[in-house]
Amino acid sequence: MMEEEKAMDFTVACTGLAKGAPPDPCVVVIFGVAGDLASRTLIPALYALGCQGLLPEPFAIVGLARREWDDQAFRQNMLEHVKQQGGFRADAWERFAEGLYYVQGDLTAPVSEGYRTLQEKLGKVRTERHLPGNILFHFATPPALYGEIAQKLAAASLLAGDDGWRRIIIEKPFGHDEASSRALDHQLLEVVEETRLYRVDHYLGKETVQNMLAFRFANPNFEPIWNRHYIDHVQITAAEPEGIGMRAEYYEGTGVVRDMLQNHLLQLLCMMAMEAPLSYDARSLRHETVKVLQAIRPLDVRRECVLGQYGAGAVAGRRVPAYRDEKGVSETSVTPTFAAIKVQLSNWRWSGVPFYLRTGKRLPCKLTEISIHFKPTPHLMFPIEAPERLQHNVLTFRLQPDEGILQTFLAKQPGPDICLRPVTMNFCYERTFGIEEPPSAYEWLLLDAMQGDQTLFPRSDWIYEAWSIVDPLIAQWEAQPFADLPNYAAGTWGPAAADALLQGDGRAWQVV
Ligand code: BG6
């Protein structure tokens, strides 16, 4: 009885979100606050932190955009967005909204204009809410403005102060190739040190990504088999059923390699492949992820990379247009919307183990997962149908939907004969922790930035390495794109060549 009670206590303590402490009082300044990122993601994420008691007290948000809003209009507009996220709580909103302020301004204006108004507003807000000089500047603006804004903030003496910390958050893309990302850093690092610069890759804030680290480095049983002796290959898939929506202007100049592969997918690869960091801190973790990228062999663009663009088709039973027919896209566009590549690492742990990465728009469903395919048993004493297919144990980290970790293995089906069948053990967030959907990645990343923790933010050298891996692929495509575009129908798993990439190695993409 006693034992049973103890077990129950443990279960109760493990459900819901773990508690955390709020950061020190601060002001978050959001540039481009009327845009999609700020209103649909950042403000709702900050509000959600407020609901969990994770915002500091006192706290304020100062939004800046060109729109002719005042504080009230700003609050009203943000309320609409927050309500759309579901789980709205009027009392929590009231408290949160009191700390929302607005400045109308043009970030490209001379320092003496826009930035002076911001300075005055910050002074007023800080006095009104008794806030110290801790300020987090979030650039939710077109990336082309990052350098200029940072330089102007510095000229307006807003990036330094004896009365608190000043930090900057910027969003990807960080340049469009290695050279431009270095040039951007050059501009930024003239006025702010690397230790105060937070580059967002929202995949690093996803619960399952952080759980991969816990899984690998808090549990001793997988480490001995986490290498070329036991692992046959790894697949990383980030599939989206959506097209490009209203983002044609951005996407036309970006394409899937810059949008997803250079950042999110390579980060997932690093989490899977890195050596154990000395400790869970920014220095150790980022050091190890950079080493993974440095171990990647140059891509064989012709033989190991497949790019594609979607044509018309049907996704989830709904007809959708071809990429070239999307609003704002050129009818001769060669922008890729799908990529599949084979990556090989030259180090002791992974030599000879291929990592297959694929991502695309207008694929059949939303699915982001990393699956680790183990080598077959050296000698199987049981009779088994299709041994080459069934004998691979697979461990899957599923980021979305249905976050969790799944392990497949062979088990005996009840009956008189030995009949082996693949079965799955499934750790699922919802069932285990009673959380239907883990908090958004942005909540954790914003909180970390307020706390001064850079562990989940890529460092500049990681960004340069990541560009150096994909730059040859982009250059080759831009010089000589496939002539047969579109080469996959919306609602399918990409061009046939993506399947051939694995078939050539005697493998196949994991069936969803
Ligand atoms: C963004 C890309 O970084 O990630 C988008 O710019 C993409 O094109 C999105 O849709 C995918 O994020 P998630 O969290 O939905 O997988």
XYZ file of C-alpha atoms and ligand atoms in Angstrom:
528
model
C 0.000 0.000 0.000
C 2.777 2.351 1.032
C 4.654 1.556 -2.165
C 1.550 2.190 -4.232
C 0.987 5.580 -2.609
C 4.568 6.597 -3.287
C 4.240 5.657 -6.934
C 1.085 7.732 -7.209
C 2.758 10.754 -5.620
C 5.523 10.543 -8.152
C 3.022 10.484 -11.020
C 1.249 13.559 -9.699
C 4.506 15.457 -9.297
C 5.424 14.657 -12.912
C 2.334 15.965 -14.647
C 1.809 19.457 -16.031
C 4.596 21.954 -16.585
C 7.538 21.996 -14.214
C 7.805 25.213 -12.236
C 10.454 27.800 -13.036
C 11.570 31.161 -11.730
C 10.905 34.400 -13.614
C 13.872 36.484 -14.798
C 14.869 39.876 -13.364
C 12.577 42.826 -14.078
C 13.100 44.099 -17.619
C 11.595 45.782 -20.674
C 11.203 43.900 -23.944
C 11.297 46.252 -26.920
C 9.867 44.744 -30.103
C 10.725 46.413 -33.389
C 8.255 45.693 -36.188
C 5.543 44.945 -33.660
C 2.702 45.282 -36.182
C 4.137 42.480 -38.320
C 3.127 38.817 -38.360
C 5.973 37.461 -36.270
C 5.429 39.894 -33.428
C 1.657 39.875 -33.319
C 1.074 36.189 -34.019
C 4.022 34.680 -32.201
C 6.005 36.958 -29.893
C 3.187 38.732 -28.060
C 1.149 35.513 -27.584
C 4.305 33.752 -26.315
C 4.979 36.534 -23.792
C 1.343 36.505 -22.714
C 1.544 32.712 -22.238
C 4.624 33.188 -20.048
C 2.588 35.681 -18.020
C -0.180 33.105 -17.561
C 2.384 30.650 -16.171
C 3.750 33.243 -13.734
C 7.046 33.332 -15.622
C 7.211 37.033 -16.428
C 9.159 39.210 -14.050
C 7.481 41.746 -11.852
C 7.648 44.597 -12.829
C 7.772 44.069 -16.568
C 6.863 46.013 -19.729
C 6.763 45.582 -23.483
C 7.370 48.539 -25.759
C 6.305 47.883 -29.334
C 7.501 50.014 -32.221
C 6.135 50.143 -35.758
C 5.067 52.674 -38.381
C 1.329 52.161 -37.775
C -0.558 55.085 -36.309
C -1.467 53.396 -33.054
C -1.364 54.656 -29.504
C -0.984 52.448 -26.421
C -4.691 51.641 -26.390
C -4.913 50.742 -30.065
C -1.801 48.583 -29.689
C -3.311 46.708 -26.747
C -6.577 46.201 -28.603
C -4.826 44.832 -31.683
C -2.667 42.462 -29.682
C -5.737 41.277 -27.758
C -7.261 40.033 -31.007
C -4.153 37.965 -31.740
C -3.838 36.583 -28.233
C -7.489 35.515 -28.250
C -6.919 33.531 -31.444
C -4.415 31.291 -29.646
C -7.076 29.701 -27.436
C -7.056 29.302 -23.654
C -7.692 33.039 -23.184
C -7.883 34.288 -19.587
C -9.318 37.784 -19.124
C -7.664 38.388 -15.738
C -4.223 37.384 -17.039
C -4.712 39.585 -20.092
C -5.658 42.636 -17.968
C -2.446 42.332 -15.981
C -0.378 41.717 -19.113
C -1.978 44.539 -21.125
C -1.170 47.142 -18.463
C 2.480 46.640 -19.338
C 2.048 47.124 -23.126
C 3.204 50.431 -24.625
C 3.550 51.657 -28.164
C 5.851 54.003 -30.063
C 5.134 55.035 -33.618
C 8.430 55.290 -35.424
C 10.525 54.684 -38.487
C 13.656 52.668 -37.792
C 15.338 53.992 -40.905
C 14.863 57.618 -39.772
C 17.831 59.547 -38.395
C 18.790 58.781 -34.809
C 17.609 62.205 -33.702
C 14.033 61.363 -34.734
C 12.682 57.795 -34.301
C 15.223 56.715 -31.730
C 14.797 59.849 -29.630
C 11.062 59.123 -29.314
C 11.878 55.563 -28.262
C 14.355 56.817 -25.697
C 11.737 59.157 -24.209
C 9.115 56.449 -24.099
C 11.478 54.015 -22.418
C 12.294 56.649 -19.783
C 8.601 57.222 -19.126
C 7.747 53.514 -18.943
C 10.631 52.762 -16.631
C 9.623 55.529 -14.216
C 5.955 54.574 -14.325
C 6.624 50.881 -13.672
C 9.748 51.242 -11.508
C 11.883 49.278 -13.940
C 15.672 49.009 -13.923
C 17.666 49.446 -17.138
C 17.454 45.815 -18.292
C 16.325 45.943 -21.914
C 15.898 43.176 -24.489
C 15.594 44.497 -28.049
C 13.833 42.042 -30.348
C 14.301 42.802 -34.057
C 11.127 41.450 -35.703
C 11.936 43.470 -38.827
C 13.256 42.627 -42.278
C 16.802 41.271 -41.742
C 18.195 43.887 -44.121
C 17.607 46.439 -41.347
C 19.429 44.587 -38.537
C 22.781 46.284 -38.993
C 21.295 49.747 -39.344
C 19.028 49.377 -36.299
C 21.832 48.107 -34.089
C 24.144 50.911 -35.158
C 21.454 53.513 -34.551
C 20.554 52.085 -31.152
C 24.196 52.399 -30.217
C 24.371 55.963 -31.535
C 21.307 56.809 -29.414
C 23.151 55.355 -26.371
C 20.461 52.708 -26.003
C 22.796 49.721 -26.180
C 24.736 50.549 -23.044
C 23.972 51.705 -19.544
C 25.297 51.335 -16.019
C 21.828 50.598 -14.778
C 21.211 47.158 -16.298
C 21.872 44.774 -19.199
C 21.057 45.376 -22.890
C 20.607 42.429 -25.249
C 19.535 41.943 -28.869
C 17.470 39.128 -30.379
C 17.531 38.671 -34.138
C 15.613 36.252 -36.324
C 16.816 34.162 -39.246
C 17.824 34.429 -42.037
C 21.269 35.548 -40.870
C 22.542 36.564 -44.278
C 21.918 34.590 -47.464
C 25.313 32.871 -47.642
C 28.480 32.650 -45.598
C 29.930 35.924 -46.846
C 26.783 37.937 -46.158
C 26.322 36.370 -42.711
C 29.871 37.412 -41.863
C 29.170 40.914 -43.169
C 26.019 41.142 -41.034
C 27.941 40.061 -37.951
C 30.616 42.580 -38.730
C 28.013 45.355 -38.538
C 26.401 43.972 -35.389
C 29.579 43.098 -33.530
C 30.841 46.626 -33.953
C 28.231 47.740 -31.442
C 27.300 44.654 -29.414
C 29.373 41.699 -28.225
C 28.549 38.112 -29.181
C 27.563 37.424 -25.563
C 24.689 39.913 -25.864
C 23.467 38.697 -29.255
C 20.701 36.073 -29.379
C 20.050 34.487 -32.795
C 16.753 32.628 -32.864
C 16.402 29.189 -34.401
C 12.991 28.326 -33.003
C 13.596 24.580 -33.479
C 16.031 24.690 -30.577
C 13.225 25.844 -28.289
C 11.020 22.870 -29.133
C 10.430 20.556 -26.195
C 11.425 17.355 -28.014
C 14.685 18.865 -29.211
C 15.635 19.612 -25.628
C 14.362 16.198 -24.665
C 16.771 14.616 -27.130
C 19.555 16.017 -24.999
C 17.968 14.624 -21.846
C 17.422 11.280 -23.557
C 20.976 11.026 -24.807
C 22.900 12.507 -21.913
C 20.821 11.767 -18.815
C 20.260 8.077 -19.571
C 23.278 5.813 -19.758
C 21.785 2.961 -21.787
C 21.854 4.427 -25.287
C 25.327 5.972 -25.337
C 27.188 2.670 -25.895
C 25.179 1.985 -29.070
C 25.043 5.582 -30.332
C 27.600 5.113 -33.081
C 28.546 3.480 -36.381
C 28.788 0.038 -34.814
C 25.063 -0.127 -34.083
C 23.391 2.579 -36.160
C 22.794 1.921 -39.834
C 21.541 5.368 -40.806
C 19.536 8.347 -39.612
C 16.605 10.122 -41.261
C 15.500 13.656 -40.478
C 12.209 14.818 -41.951
C 10.481 18.194 -41.653
C 7.357 18.041 -43.800
C 4.728 20.730 -44.129
C 1.366 20.476 -45.873
C 1.160 24.260 -46.220
C 2.392 26.186 -49.226
C 3.993 29.583 -48.857
C 0.818 31.446 -47.934
C 1.328 35.195 -48.118
C 5.117 34.969 -47.911
C 5.949 34.909 -51.622
C 8.210 37.936 -51.444
C 10.332 36.374 -48.714
C 10.227 32.841 -50.075
C 11.075 33.674 -53.673
C 14.390 35.095 -52.558
C 15.020 32.370 -49.999
C 13.844 28.910 -51.040
C 13.857 25.777 -48.935
C 17.602 25.420 -48.520
C 18.014 28.798 -46.852
C 14.625 28.673 -45.126
C 14.802 25.230 -43.482
C 17.901 23.219 -44.333
C 20.688 25.628 -43.413
C 19.239 26.170 -39.961
C 16.512 23.912 -38.528
C 17.535 20.610 -40.118
C 21.225 21.069 -39.476
C 20.431 21.908 -35.849
C 18.499 18.662 -35.503
C 21.426 16.810 -37.031
C 23.751 18.407 -34.467
C 21.515 17.436 -31.543
C 21.486 13.863 -32.783
C 25.173 13.562 -33.597
C 27.102 15.692 -31.115
C 29.438 14.402 -28.443
C 28.430 14.817 -24.806
C 28.978 18.459 -23.775
C 30.874 19.018 -20.525
C 27.823 20.653 -19.002
C 24.463 22.056 -20.020
C 25.642 25.580 -20.710
C 26.049 27.770 -23.745
C 29.792 27.364 -24.091
C 29.911 23.575 -23.877
C 26.818 22.860 -25.952
C 27.562 25.298 -28.735
C 31.132 24.086 -28.905
C 29.935 20.525 -29.564
C 27.366 21.493 -32.196
C 29.990 23.418 -34.160
C 32.224 20.335 -34.135
C 29.460 18.306 -35.801
C 29.205 20.762 -38.676
C 32.964 20.813 -39.046
C 32.895 17.031 -39.469
C 30.423 17.114 -42.380
C 32.017 16.058 -45.653
C 31.452 18.516 -48.534
C 28.160 17.638 -50.224
C 28.336 15.814 -53.495
C 25.757 18.113 -55.035
C 25.077 16.069 -58.168
C 24.778 12.682 -56.508
C 23.626 13.396 -52.967
C 21.262 16.373 -53.208
C 17.760 16.590 -54.648
C 15.805 19.803 -54.974
C 12.262 20.223 -56.162
C 9.312 22.510 -56.582
C 5.654 21.576 -56.166
C 3.100 21.498 -58.905
C -0.668 21.540 -58.440
C -2.145 18.673 -56.477
C -4.259 17.782 -53.489
C -3.322 18.024 -49.819
C -5.671 16.491 -47.273
C -8.332 16.161 -49.951
C -8.158 19.831 -50.993
C -6.967 20.973 -54.426
C -4.054 23.377 -54.194
C -2.242 25.373 -56.869
C 1.308 24.906 -58.118
C 4.046 27.001 -56.501
C 4.347 29.044 -59.686
C 0.641 29.914 -59.414
C 0.874 31.144 -55.826
C 0.177 34.835 -55.317
C 3.335 36.887 -55.849
C 5.400 34.065 -57.397
C 6.886 34.389 -60.867
C 5.421 31.905 -63.344
C 8.939 30.876 -64.330
C 10.251 30.726 -60.778
C 12.938 28.126 -60.071
C 12.840 28.593 -56.296
C 13.065 25.168 -54.662
C 10.365 24.169 -52.170
C 11.748 20.686 -51.431
C 15.207 19.426 -50.525
C 16.619 16.015 -49.703
C 20.301 15.526 -49.019
C 22.631 12.812 -47.841
C 25.122 13.980 -45.261
C 28.183 12.080 -44.101
C 30.314 12.886 -41.103
C 34.015 12.253 -41.005
C 34.666 11.358 -37.407
C 35.160 8.206 -35.372
C 31.610 7.992 -34.122
C 29.785 8.450 -37.408
C 32.094 7.458 -40.229
C 30.065 5.399 -42.727
C 26.645 6.276 -41.252
C 24.585 8.327 -43.712
C 22.219 11.011 -42.431
C 19.350 11.620 -44.860
C 17.640 14.998 -44.456
C 14.467 16.042 -46.250
C 12.110 18.969 -45.959
C 9.453 20.482 -48.145
C 6.297 22.469 -48.562
C 3.015 20.949 -49.716
C 3.919 17.451 -48.576
C 1.105 15.148 -47.423
C 1.118 16.110 -43.734
C 2.818 18.009 -40.946
C 5.604 15.845 -39.620
C 8.925 16.660 -38.026
C 10.933 13.729 -36.766
C 14.331 12.181 -36.452
C 14.446 8.415 -36.854
C 17.465 6.356 -35.971
C 17.631 3.046 -37.806
C 19.716 0.450 -36.013
C 21.643 -2.312 -37.714
C 19.997 -5.736 -37.890
C 20.749 -8.572 -35.498
C 23.978 -10.286 -36.626
C 22.335 -13.699 -36.550
C 18.598 -14.221 -36.260
C 17.510 -17.616 -35.015
C 13.814 -17.054 -35.722
C 12.050 -17.478 -39.042
C 10.832 -14.078 -40.144
C 9.116 -12.658 -43.195
C 10.882 -9.740 -44.898
C 13.918 -9.793 -42.562
C 15.658 -6.932 -44.378
C 12.741 -4.623 -43.597
C 11.616 -5.791 -40.173
C 14.905 -6.357 -38.479
C 15.837 -2.709 -38.111
C 14.922 -1.395 -34.687
C 13.945 2.238 -35.077
C 14.066 4.970 -32.472
C 12.090 8.061 -33.408
C 12.102 11.500 -31.850
C 8.869 13.103 -32.949
C 8.793 16.892 -32.726
C 5.363 17.374 -34.218
C 2.579 16.403 -34.195
C 2.090 14.195 -31.101
C 5.456 15.037 -29.528
C 7.209 12.066 -28.089
C 9.796 9.328 -28.440
C 8.977 5.979 -30.067
C 10.972 2.779 -30.130
C 10.051 -0.061 -32.451
C 11.305 -3.586 -31.894
C 10.292 -7.130 -32.742
C 8.029 -9.074 -30.403
C 6.370 -12.459 -30.529
C 2.743 -12.364 -31.536
C 0.690 -14.604 -29.197
C 0.068 -17.994 -30.770
C 1.454 -21.490 -31.079
C 4.249 -20.557 -33.490
C 7.071 -18.081 -33.158
C 5.696 -15.262 -35.204
C 7.587 -11.964 -34.861
C 5.931 -8.605 -35.385
C 7.225 -5.041 -35.042
C 5.719 -3.295 -32.004
C 6.190 0.209 -30.654
C 6.884 1.634 -27.202
C 5.624 5.149 -27.147
C 6.467 8.008 -24.795
C 3.956 10.718 -25.551
C 3.894 14.133 -23.873
C 0.161 14.234 -23.674
C -0.257 10.911 -21.900
C 2.794 11.165 -19.673
C 2.690 14.783 -18.609
C -0.958 15.540 -19.251
C 0.006 18.358 -21.620
C -1.905 18.330 -24.853
C 0.533 20.610 -26.589
C 3.843 21.696 -25.066
C 4.373 25.467 -24.838
C 5.597 27.148 -28.015
C 9.323 27.174 -28.669
C 9.277 30.966 -28.511
C 8.175 30.969 -24.889
C 11.332 29.184 -23.785
C 13.588 31.157 -26.074
C 12.249 34.529 -24.948
C 12.543 33.455 -21.341
C 16.113 32.263 -21.873
C 17.075 35.555 -23.504
C 15.601 37.487 -20.563
C 17.601 35.218 -18.261
C 20.794 35.721 -20.238
C 21.087 32.058 -21.192
C 22.472 31.553 -24.727
C 22.520 27.737 -24.643
C 19.705 27.361 -27.179
C 20.842 30.147 -29.516
C 23.328 29.406 -32.325
C 26.698 31.135 -32.118
C 28.191 33.024 -35.069
C 30.690 30.270 -35.971
C 27.837 27.729 -36.172
C 26.036 29.997 -38.629
C 29.118 30.371 -40.854
C 29.758 26.619 -40.852
C 26.130 25.899 -41.710
C 26.283 28.285 -44.664
C 29.527 26.785 -45.871
C 27.781 23.385 -46.062
C 24.804 24.528 -48.156
C 26.429 27.327 -50.193
C 27.749 24.948 -52.891
C 24.274 23.423 -53.256
C 22.647 26.836 -53.625
C 25.345 28.015 -56.041
C 24.957 24.930 -58.226
C 21.165 25.260 -58.283
C 21.245 28.960 -59.036
C 23.690 28.401 -61.883
C 21.806 25.428 -63.305
C 18.352 24.724 -61.865
C 16.449 21.638 -62.978
C 14.642 22.276 -66.233
C 11.733 19.962 -65.414
C 10.052 22.019 -62.684
C 7.635 21.467 -61.084
C 8.922 17.987 -60.293
C 6.530 16.844 -57.595
C 2.795 17.157 -57.170
C 1.477 18.857 -54.044
C 0.392 16.211 -51.571
C 3.195 13.760 -52.428
C 6.521 13.099 -50.681
C 8.621 15.096 -53.142
C 10.381 14.234 -56.399
C 11.064 10.601 -57.325
C 14.769 11.401 -57.111
C 14.388 11.821 -53.335
C 13.321 8.174 -53.090
C 16.081 7.140 -55.440
C 18.608 8.834 -53.139
C 17.910 6.159 -50.507
C 17.081 3.322 -52.884
C 20.557 3.666 -54.351
C 21.876 2.766 -50.893
C 19.379 -0.093 -50.446
C 17.235 1.931 -48.037
C 13.882 3.705 -48.040
C 12.322 6.687 -46.285
C 10.435 5.694 -43.176
C 6.790 5.184 -44.049
C 4.517 7.578 -42.204
C 10.253 28.783 -40.354
C 10.225 28.843 -41.847
O 11.544 29.052 -39.869
O 9.870 27.476 -39.929
C 8.845 28.484 -42.374
O 10.568 30.156 -42.262
C 8.401 27.157 -41.832
O 8.829 28.466 -43.793
C 8.552 27.119 -40.320
O 7.044 26.984 -42.178
C 8.294 25.725 -39.792
O 8.266 25.767 -38.392
P 7.482 24.683 -37.564
O 7.771 25.003 -36.144
O 6.024 24.837 -37.912
O 8.000 23.369 -38.005
